[in-house]
Amino acid sequence: SDTGGNFYIENVFEELDSPNEWFFDTQTRKLYLWYNGTGIPPRDTEFVVPQLKTLLTVMGSQSNPVKLVTIRGVGFRDTAYTYLDPHSMPSGGDWGLQRSAAVYIEGAEDITVSYSTFLRLDGNALILSGYNRRAAVEYNEFAWIGDSAIISWGYTSGSGIPGYGWDGTDGNQPRFNRIAYNFVHELGIWEKQSSFYFQAKSCQNLLIGNIFFNGPRAGINFNDGFGGGSNLTQNILLNTCRESGDHGPFNSWDRQVYVTKVRDGTASTIKQWDDISYNYIIANYNSQEAIDNDDGSCYYHTHNNFFAYSGNGMKNDFGGHDNVHHDNIYSYVGIGFSLSPQWEGHEDYFYNNWVILNGDGSYGHGTCSGPGKTVVYNNRISTPNANVKECGYDLKQWQSMGNDPGTVAETWPSDVDLINGIKKLL
């Protein structure tokens, strides 16, 4: 029916009608391929039929971890697809996920994966599962990946279901890991809910100096607000959200309460601040936001980034709070910020930013008055004619009422001025 769910059919000869499709006749042992090219296939064409889903496993436990293993200069390729394998909910975000990858690491300390290639893997490429400490995944290339490139997914307790629940105080999660200087492109070939880096029930990680482009959904995804204390810095993201919408190059959720000891050493539902800084992010294709702090996301410190395009610069909704954006450039966006109502003492902040709008009009939607009023000041707003509004008033009128001190409106900058601003920022 028109309202039914998706289903899959394979190996039907009558459906062999498009390039790259194939049919295998089990009776005659003959393979039929609709060649994606001009003329007949070259005589030296090779056909690879992957059989394995995992190529390398490092398996220990929290009480007896594997230690000090280095995987360097290895090529991993040609694993079988896993997008029809059983999935589960990693945590309170949108994702369903299979806990598997070509390289599977669990119960380990000080593992290094470096200078390696991950090519044409039809499932996830690498997963840090459960207890992991100080893993380094750096200087690798990931390309033509069926699902996600790097996954960091922990275990919790307190629900009666092993690995799930609100309690993360036992530390059985990936923490203090370094994802650095990887080159990642062409992923999500099969699984569209996929990213360069995904984390759930994981915290205190560093993502630095990575380059990612060409994926179907967000480039970096935090599926929950578990623990906090992660740092995203000096990364380049572009060409994300190519096959989906309602999010941006970075996407976070915080729908589920977790208790950890990350913030101050005592058990608490309040997470440590996550930091997003000095990144170069092009929010093209179907990106709705430059930074999408979705569904209750909180305690994000976002500063000194360059963002280009998208509908919103800063976004926070459905109870999100304590998000701070300052000293960023939002270049040719629809609006500077769009925020949910705030609570007194947990306001969002937006200051010292340069917002270049696509047109004249409002440069932000926040809480305009009363308890929880959004804190906004000292921004530079560029529009075609320097006509700027805020909270339904012309900017100067709004400021004359004691609001948004120090913010200025001006016409669009020249390309040279913008480039110089980016250089100074980063």
PDB file of N, CA, C and O in Angstrom, residues 218-263:
ATOM      1  N   ALA A 218      23.933  14.448   9.268  1.00  0.00           N
ATOM      2  CA  ALA A 218      24.877  15.291   9.989  1.00  0.00           C
ATOM      3  C   ALA A 218      26.281  14.694   9.950  1.00  0.00           C
ATOM      4  O   ALA A 218      26.455  13.476  10.001  1.00  0.00           O
ATOM      5  N   GLY A 219      27.287  15.566   9.895  1.00  0.00           N
ATOM      6  CA  GLY A 219      28.664  15.081   9.882  1.00  0.00           C
ATOM      7  C   GLY A 219      29.109  14.556  11.230  1.00  0.00           C
ATOM      8  O   GLY A 219      29.814  13.552  11.323  1.00  0.00           O
ATOM      9  N   ILE A 220      28.698  15.237  12.304  1.00  0.00           N
ATOM     10  CA  ILE A 220      29.012  14.830  13.672  1.00  0.00           C
ATOM     11  C   ILE A 220      27.711  14.800  14.449  1.00  0.00           C
ATOM     12  O   ILE A 220      26.921  15.755  14.391  1.00  0.00           O
ATOM     13  N   ASN A 221      27.471  13.706  15.175  1.00  0.00           N
ATOM     14  CA  ASN A 221      26.211  13.556  15.888  1.00  0.00           C
ATOM     15  C   ASN A 221      26.451  13.128  17.324  1.00  0.00           C
ATOM     16  O   ASN A 221      27.117  12.128  17.579  1.00  0.00           O
ATOM     17  N   PHE A 222      25.922  13.917  18.272  1.00  0.00           N
ATOM     18  CA  PHE A 222      25.881  13.540  19.689  1.00  0.00           C
ATOM     19  C   PHE A 222      24.449  13.125  19.995  1.00  0.00           C
ATOM     20  O   PHE A 222      23.554  13.963  20.029  1.00  0.00           O
ATOM     21  N   ASN A 223      24.241  11.836  20.256  1.00  0.00           N
ATOM     22  CA  ASN A 223      22.900  11.288  20.389  1.00  0.00           C
ATOM     23  C   ASN A 223      22.256  11.595  21.739  1.00  0.00           C
ATOM     24  O   ASN A 223      21.081  11.307  21.943  1.00  0.00           O
ATOM     25  N   ASP A 224      23.021  12.166  22.663  1.00  0.00           N
ATOM     26  CA  ASP A 224      22.503  12.442  24.002  1.00  0.00           C
ATOM     27  C   ASP A 224      23.397  13.466  24.683  1.00  0.00           C
ATOM     28  O   ASP A 224      24.391  13.922  24.114  1.00  0.00           O
ATOM     29  N   GLY A 225      23.038  13.813  25.923  1.00  0.00           N
ATOM     30  CA  GLY A 225      23.835  14.733  26.713  1.00  0.00           C
ATOM     31  C   GLY A 225      24.639  14.050  27.788  1.00  0.00           C
ATOM     32  O   GLY A 225      24.936  14.655  28.830  1.00  0.00           O
ATOM     33  N   PHE A 226      25.027  12.810  27.544  1.00  0.00           N
ATOM     34  CA  PHE A 226      25.709  12.005  28.556  1.00  0.00           C
ATOM     35  C   PHE A 226      27.050  12.630  28.956  1.00  0.00           C
ATOM     36  O   PHE A 226      27.966  12.756  28.139  1.00  0.00           O
ATOM     37  N   GLY A 227      27.159  13.043  30.214  1.00  0.00           N
ATOM     38  CA  GLY A 227      28.449  13.416  30.779  1.00  0.00           C
ATOM     39  C   GLY A 227      29.018  14.735  30.338  1.00  0.00           C
ATOM     40  O   GLY A 227      29.419  15.569  31.143  1.00  0.00           O
ATOM     41  N   GLY A 228      29.110  14.969  29.047  1.00  0.00           N
ATOM     42  CA  GLY A 228      29.713  16.190  28.508  1.00  0.00           C
ATOM     43  C   GLY A 228      31.233  16.142  28.549  1.00  0.00           C
ATOM     44  O   GLY A 228      31.860  15.095  28.658  1.00  0.00           O
ATOM     45  N   GLY A 229      31.840  17.314  28.439  1.00  0.00           N
ATOM     46  CA  GLY A 229      33.290  17.416  28.501  1.00  0.00           C
ATOM     47  C   GLY A 229      34.005  17.082  27.213  1.00  0.00           C
ATOM     48  O   GLY A 229      35.232  16.926  27.208  1.00  0.00           O
ATOM     49  N   SER A 230      33.287  16.981  26.084  1.00  0.00           N
ATOM     50  CA  SER A 230      33.929  16.727  24.795  1.00  0.00           C
ATOM     51  C   SER A 230      34.304  18.046  24.120  1.00  0.00           C
ATOM     52  O   SER A 230      33.706  19.092  24.389  1.00  0.00           O
ATOM     53  N   ASN A 231      35.290  17.975  23.231  1.00  0.00           N
ATOM     54  CA  ASN A 231      35.831  19.157  22.568  1.00  0.00           C
ATOM     55  C   ASN A 231      35.924  18.899  21.077  1.00  0.00           C
ATOM     56  O   ASN A 231      36.612  17.969  20.643  1.00  0.00           O
ATOM     57  N   LEU A 232      35.205  19.717  20.278  1.00  0.00           N
ATOM     58  CA  LEU A 232      35.258  19.651  18.818  1.00  0.00           C
ATOM     59  C   LEU A 232      35.974  20.905  18.341  1.00  0.00           C
ATOM     60  O   LEU A 232      35.452  22.007  18.494  1.00  0.00           O
ATOM     61  N   THR A 233      37.152  20.737  17.756  1.00  0.00           N
ATOM     62  CA  THR A 233      37.930  21.908  17.403  1.00  0.00           C
ATOM     63  C   THR A 233      38.742  21.691  16.126  1.00  0.00           C
ATOM     64  O   THR A 233      39.225  20.587  15.860  1.00  0.00           O
ATOM     65  N   GLN A 234      38.828  22.732  15.316  1.00  0.00           N
ATOM     66  CA  GLN A 234      39.688  22.772  14.134  1.00  0.00           C
ATOM     67  C   GLN A 234      39.310  21.719  13.086  1.00  0.00           C
ATOM     68  O   GLN A 234      40.160  21.229  12.339  1.00  0.00           O
ATOM     69  N   ASN A 235      38.036  21.379  13.018  1.00  0.00           N
ATOM     70  CA  ASN A 235      37.561  20.442  11.999  1.00  0.00           C
ATOM     71  C   ASN A 235      36.983  21.202  10.807  1.00  0.00           C
ATOM     72  O   ASN A 235      36.546  22.349  10.933  1.00  0.00           O
ATOM     73  N   ILE A 236      36.964  20.547   9.645  1.00  0.00           N
ATOM     74  CA  ILE A 236      36.325  21.080   8.437  1.00  0.00           C
ATOM     75  C   ILE A 236      35.194  20.135   8.049  1.00  0.00           C
ATOM     76  O   ILE A 236      35.415  18.940   7.860  1.00  0.00           O
ATOM     77  N   LEU A 237      33.964  20.682   7.959  1.00  0.00           N
ATOM     78  CA  LEU A 237      32.801  19.897   7.564  1.00  0.00           C
ATOM     79  C   LEU A 237      32.089  20.610   6.421  1.00  0.00           C
ATOM     80  O   LEU A 237      31.833  21.822   6.493  1.00  0.00           O
ATOM     81  N   LEU A 238      31.746  19.866   5.390  1.00  0.00           N
ATOM     82  CA  LEU A 238      30.952  20.404   4.300  1.00  0.00           C
ATOM     83  C   LEU A 238      30.249  19.272   3.572  1.00  0.00           C
ATOM     84  O   LEU A 238      30.570  18.094   3.760  1.00  0.00           O
ATOM     85  N   ASN A 239      29.299  19.637   2.732  1.00  0.00           N
ATOM     86  CA  ASN A 239      28.531  18.668   1.948  1.00  0.00           C
ATOM     87  C   ASN A 239      27.905  17.598   2.843  1.00  0.00           C
ATOM     88  O   ASN A 239      27.975  16.403   2.559  1.00  0.00           O
ATOM     89  N   THR A 240      27.282  18.033   3.938  1.00  0.00           N
ATOM     90  CA  THR A 240      26.507  17.133   4.772  1.00  0.00           C
ATOM     91  C   THR A 240      25.027  17.294   4.432  1.00  0.00           C
ATOM     92  O   THR A 240      24.652  18.130   3.609  1.00  0.00           O
ATOM     93  N   CYS A 241      24.184  16.481   5.041  1.00  0.00           N
ATOM     94  CA  CYS A 241      22.721  16.587   4.878  1.00  0.00           C
ATOM     95  C   CYS A 241      22.320  16.510   3.401  1.00  0.00           C
ATOM     96  O   CYS A 241      21.379  17.177   2.964  1.00  0.00           O
ATOM     97  N   ARG A 242      23.014  15.690   2.644  1.00  0.00           N
ATOM     98  CA  ARG A 242      22.741  15.619   1.207  1.00  0.00           C
ATOM     99  C   ARG A 242      21.486  14.807   0.890  1.00  0.00           C
ATOM    100  O   ARG A 242      20.909  14.959  -0.190  1.00  0.00           O
ATOM    101  N   GLU A 243      21.071  13.931   1.812  1.00  0.00           N
ATOM    102  CA  GLU A 243      19.914  13.075   1.551  1.00  0.00           C
ATOM    103  C   GLU A 243      18.902  13.121   2.681  1.00  0.00           C
ATOM    104  O   GLU A 243      18.084  12.209   2.810  1.00  0.00           O
ATOM    105  N   SER A 244      18.943  14.157   3.494  1.00  0.00           N
ATOM    106  CA  SER A 244      17.984  14.302   4.585  1.00  0.00           C
ATOM    107  C   SER A 244      17.948  15.760   5.002  1.00  0.00           C
ATOM    108  O   SER A 244      18.748  16.578   4.549  1.00  0.00           O
ATOM    109  N   GLY A 245      17.014  16.117   5.877  1.00  0.00           N
ATOM    110  CA  GLY A 245      16.883  17.496   6.312  1.00  0.00           C
ATOM    111  C   GLY A 245      16.589  17.580   7.792  1.00  0.00           C
ATOM    112  O   GLY A 245      16.750  16.628   8.543  1.00  0.00           O
ATOM    113  N   ASP A 246      16.164  18.770   8.240  1.00  0.00           N
ATOM    114  CA  ASP A 246      15.774  19.020   9.627  1.00  0.00           C
ATOM    115  C   ASP A 246      16.939  18.856  10.596  1.00  0.00           C
ATOM    116  O   ASP A 246      16.774  18.327  11.700  1.00  0.00           O
ATOM    117  N   HIS A 247      18.115  19.297  10.221  1.00  0.00           N
ATOM    118  CA  HIS A 247      19.280  19.228  11.099  1.00  0.00           C
ATOM    119  C   HIS A 247      20.423  19.985  10.407  1.00  0.00           C
ATOM    120  O   HIS A 247      20.181  20.723   9.469  1.00  0.00           O
ATOM    121  N   GLY A 248      21.649  19.797  10.879  1.00  0.00           N
ATOM    122  CA  GLY A 248      22.772  20.510  10.304  1.00  0.00           C
ATOM    123  C   GLY A 248      24.036  19.685  10.327  1.00  0.00           C
ATOM    124  O   GLY A 248      24.012  18.505  10.695  1.00  0.00           O
ATOM    125  N   PRO A 249      25.177  20.270   9.959  1.00  0.00           N
ATOM    126  CA  PRO A 249      26.447  19.526   9.965  1.00  0.00           C
ATOM    127  C   PRO A 249      26.790  18.938  11.324  1.00  0.00           C
ATOM    128  O   PRO A 249      27.405  17.876  11.407  1.00  0.00           O
ATOM    129  N   PHE A 250      26.418  19.652  12.402  1.00  0.00           N
ATOM    130  CA  PHE A 250      26.510  19.088  13.748  1.00  0.00           C
ATOM    131  C   PHE A 250      25.103  18.990  14.315  1.00  0.00           C
ATOM    132  O   PHE A 250      24.321  19.929  14.231  1.00  0.00           O
ATOM    133  N   ASN A 251      24.791  17.837  14.927  1.00  0.00           N
ATOM    134  CA  ASN A 251      23.455  17.604  15.469  1.00  0.00           C
ATOM    135  C   ASN A 251      23.588  16.972  16.854  1.00  0.00           C
ATOM    136  O   ASN A 251      24.395  16.061  17.060  1.00  0.00           O
ATOM    137  N   SER A 252      22.804  17.487  17.802  1.00  0.00           N
ATOM    138  CA  SER A 252      22.790  16.890  19.142  1.00  0.00           C
ATOM    139  C   SER A 252      21.361  16.749  19.625  1.00  0.00           C
ATOM    140  O   SER A 252      20.459  17.479  19.199  1.00  0.00           O
ATOM    141  N   TRP A 253      21.169  15.789  20.551  1.00  0.00           N
ATOM    142  CA  TRP A 253      19.906  15.634  21.271  1.00  0.00           C
ATOM    143  C   TRP A 253      20.221  15.481  22.762  1.00  0.00           C
ATOM    144  O   TRP A 253      21.328  15.129  23.141  1.00  0.00           O
ATOM    145  N   ASP A 254      19.201  15.705  23.588  1.00  0.00           N
ATOM    146  CA  ASP A 254      19.352  15.467  25.021  1.00  0.00           C
ATOM    147  C   ASP A 254      17.977  15.164  25.617  1.00  0.00           C
ATOM    148  O   ASP A 254      17.465  15.900  26.461  1.00  0.00           O
ATOM    149  N   ARG A 255      17.400  14.075  25.171  1.00  0.00           N
ATOM    150  CA  ARG A 255      16.038  13.724  25.576  1.00  0.00           C
ATOM    151  C   ARG A 255      15.988  12.828  26.804  1.00  0.00           C
ATOM    152  O   ARG A 255      14.914  12.635  27.373  1.00  0.00           O
ATOM    153  N   GLN A 256      17.107  12.225  27.173  1.00  0.00           N
ATOM    154  CA  GLN A 256      17.102  11.191  28.211  1.00  0.00           C
ATOM    155  C   GLN A 256      18.038  11.595  29.342  1.00  0.00           C
ATOM    156  O   GLN A 256      19.167  12.037  29.108  1.00  0.00           O
ATOM    157  N   VAL A 257      17.583  11.437  30.575  1.00  0.00           N
ATOM    158  CA  VAL A 257      18.387  11.805  31.733  1.00  0.00           C
ATOM    159  C   VAL A 257      19.419  10.711  32.021  1.00  0.00           C
ATOM    160  O   VAL A 257      19.103   9.524  32.051  1.00  0.00           O
ATOM    161  N   TYR A 258      20.671  11.151  32.230  1.00  0.00           N
ATOM    162  CA  TYR A 258      21.737  10.241  32.660  1.00  0.00           C
ATOM    163  C   TYR A 258      22.415  10.823  33.892  1.00  0.00           C
ATOM    164  O   TYR A 258      22.539  12.035  34.038  1.00  0.00           O
ATOM    165  N   VAL A 259      22.856   9.940  34.769  1.00  0.00           N
ATOM    166  CA  VAL A 259      23.613  10.332  35.949  1.00  0.00           C
ATOM    167  C   VAL A 259      25.061   9.917  35.744  1.00  0.00           C
ATOM    168  O   VAL A 259      25.347   8.744  35.471  1.00  0.00           O
ATOM    169  N   THR A 260      25.973  10.884  35.838  1.00  0.00           N
ATOM    170  CA  THR A 260      27.404  10.614  35.766  1.00  0.00           C
ATOM    171  C   THR A 260      28.106  11.437  36.846  1.00  0.00           C
ATOM    172  O   THR A 260      27.479  12.238  37.543  1.00  0.00           O
ATOM    173  N   LYS A 261      29.404  11.269  36.948  1.00  0.00           N
ATOM    174  CA  LYS A 261      30.215  12.050  37.875  1.00  0.00           C
ATOM    175  C   LYS A 261      31.186  12.966  37.132  1.00  0.00           C
ATOM    176  O   LYS A 261      32.185  13.416  37.692  1.00  0.00           O
ATOM    177  N   VAL A 262      30.866  13.271  35.889  1.00  0.00           N
ATOM    178  CA  VAL A 262      31.805  13.993  35.039  1.00  0.00           C
ATOM    179  C   VAL A 262      31.941  15.450  35.457  1.00  0.00           C
ATOM    180  O   VAL A 262      33.051  15.997  35.487  1.00  0.00           O
ATOM    181  N   ARG A 263      30.847  16.112  35.810  1.00  0.00           N
ATOM    182  CA  ARG A 263      30.885  17.565  36.018  1.00  0.00           C
ATOM    183  C   ARG A 263      31.772  17.962  37.196  1.00  0.00           C
ATOM    184  O   ARG A 263      32.640  18.828  37.071  1.00  0.00           O
TER     185      ARG A 263
END
